[in-house]
Amino acid sequence: MKILHTSDWHLGKKLYGKSRYAEFEAFLNWLIVTLDTENIDALLVAGDIFDTTTPSNRAQELYYQFLTRVAETGC
């Protein structure tokens, strides 16, 4: 069994007031490719997925689209 461990994504976090959604999207796209090409059986996320307890709609959209794509990988 292959497990990939990640942590503290903090989707939605701004850096010096600048949006980082392009970075978050690039990371999630890379993660999907990695899960698929490396035949990962389980993804473990320890820590915060979102930066706040009330994530933005855009942060939630990225995350739920990611989950849909993960389901297609068999992970």
Short mmCIF file of C-alpha atoms in Angstrom, two decimals:
data_model
loop_
_atom_site.label_atom_id
_atom_site.label_comp_id
_atom_site.label_asym_id
_atom_site.label_seq_id
_atom_site.Cartn_x
_atom_site.Cartn_y
_atom_site.Cartn_z
CA MET A 1 0.00 0.00 0.00
CA LYS A 2 1.33 3.43 -0.99
CA ILE A 3 0.41 6.39 1.22
CA LEU A 4 1.16 10.02 0.44
CA HIS A 5 1.28 12.28 3.50
CA THR A 6 0.70 16.03 3.20
CA SER A 7 -0.17 18.73 5.67
CA ASP A 8 -1.33 22.29 6.17
CA TRP A 9 -2.56 23.32 2.74
CA HIS A 10 -4.18 26.53 4.05
CA LEU A 11 -6.29 27.01 0.92
CA GLY A 12 -7.45 30.61 0.69
CA LYS A 13 -4.54 32.18 2.56
CA LYS A 14 -3.34 35.50 1.23
CA LEU A 15 0.30 36.54 1.31
CA TYR A 16 0.85 40.25 1.94
CA GLY A 17 -2.72 40.84 0.78
CA LYS A 18 -2.18 39.02 -2.53
CA SER A 19 -4.40 36.18 -3.69
CA ARG A 20 -2.63 32.83 -4.05
CA TYR A 21 -5.36 30.88 -5.85
CA ALA A 22 -3.14 30.23 -8.87
CA GLU A 23 -0.60 28.60 -6.52
CA PHE A 24 -3.26 26.53 -4.78
CA GLU A 25 -4.66 25.37 -8.10
CA ALA A 26 -1.17 24.46 -9.37
CA PHE A 27 -0.48 22.48 -6.18
CA LEU A 28 -3.77 20.55 -6.38
CA ASN A 29 -3.20 19.80 -10.08
CA TRP A 30 0.31 18.54 -9.28
CA LEU A 31 -1.09 16.43 -6.46
CA ILE A 32 -3.68 14.80 -8.74
CA VAL A 33 -0.99 13.93 -11.29
CA THR A 34 1.25 12.55 -8.55
CA LEU A 35 -1.53 10.42 -7.03
CA ASP A 36 -2.28 8.98 -10.44
CA THR A 37 1.23 8.44 -11.81
CA GLU A 38 2.62 7.04 -8.55
CA ASN A 39 -0.42 4.79 -8.00
CA ILE A 40 -1.02 6.17 -4.51
CA ASP A 41 -3.59 4.15 -2.55
CA ALA A 42 -4.28 6.66 0.23
CA LEU A 43 -3.81 10.39 0.68
CA LEU A 44 -3.29 11.56 4.25
CA VAL A 45 -3.81 15.23 5.02
CA ALA A 46 -2.65 16.22 8.51
CA GLY A 47 -3.31 19.78 9.52
CA ASP A 48 -5.42 22.53 8.02
CA ILE A 49 -6.94 22.26 4.58
CA PHE A 50 -8.40 25.77 4.73
CA ASP A 51 -6.78 28.85 6.21
CA THR A 52 -9.85 29.90 8.20
CA THR A 53 -12.92 28.28 9.72
CA THR A 54 -15.00 30.16 7.13
CA PRO A 55 -13.19 29.55 3.83
CA SER A 56 -14.06 31.57 0.75
CA ASN A 57 -16.27 30.13 -1.94
CA ARG A 58 -13.25 29.95 -4.25
CA ALA A 59 -11.21 27.95 -1.71
CA GLN A 60 -14.12 25.55 -1.19
CA GLU A 61 -14.59 25.22 -4.94
CA LEU A 62 -10.92 24.27 -5.42
CA TYR A 63 -11.14 21.69 -2.66
CA TYR A 64 -14.37 20.04 -3.79
CA GLN A 65 -13.20 19.92 -7.41
CA PHE A 66 -10.02 18.30 -6.12
CA LEU A 67 -11.99 15.67 -4.21
CA THR A 68 -13.98 14.84 -7.33
CA ARG A 69 -10.78 14.38 -9.30
CA VAL A 70 -9.18 12.27 -6.55
CA ALA A 71 -12.13 9.87 -6.66
CA GLU A 72 -11.36 9.29 -10.34
CA THR A 73 -7.78 8.21 -9.57
CA GLY A 74 -8.81 5.30 -7.36
CA CYS A 75 -6.93 6.76 -4.41
#
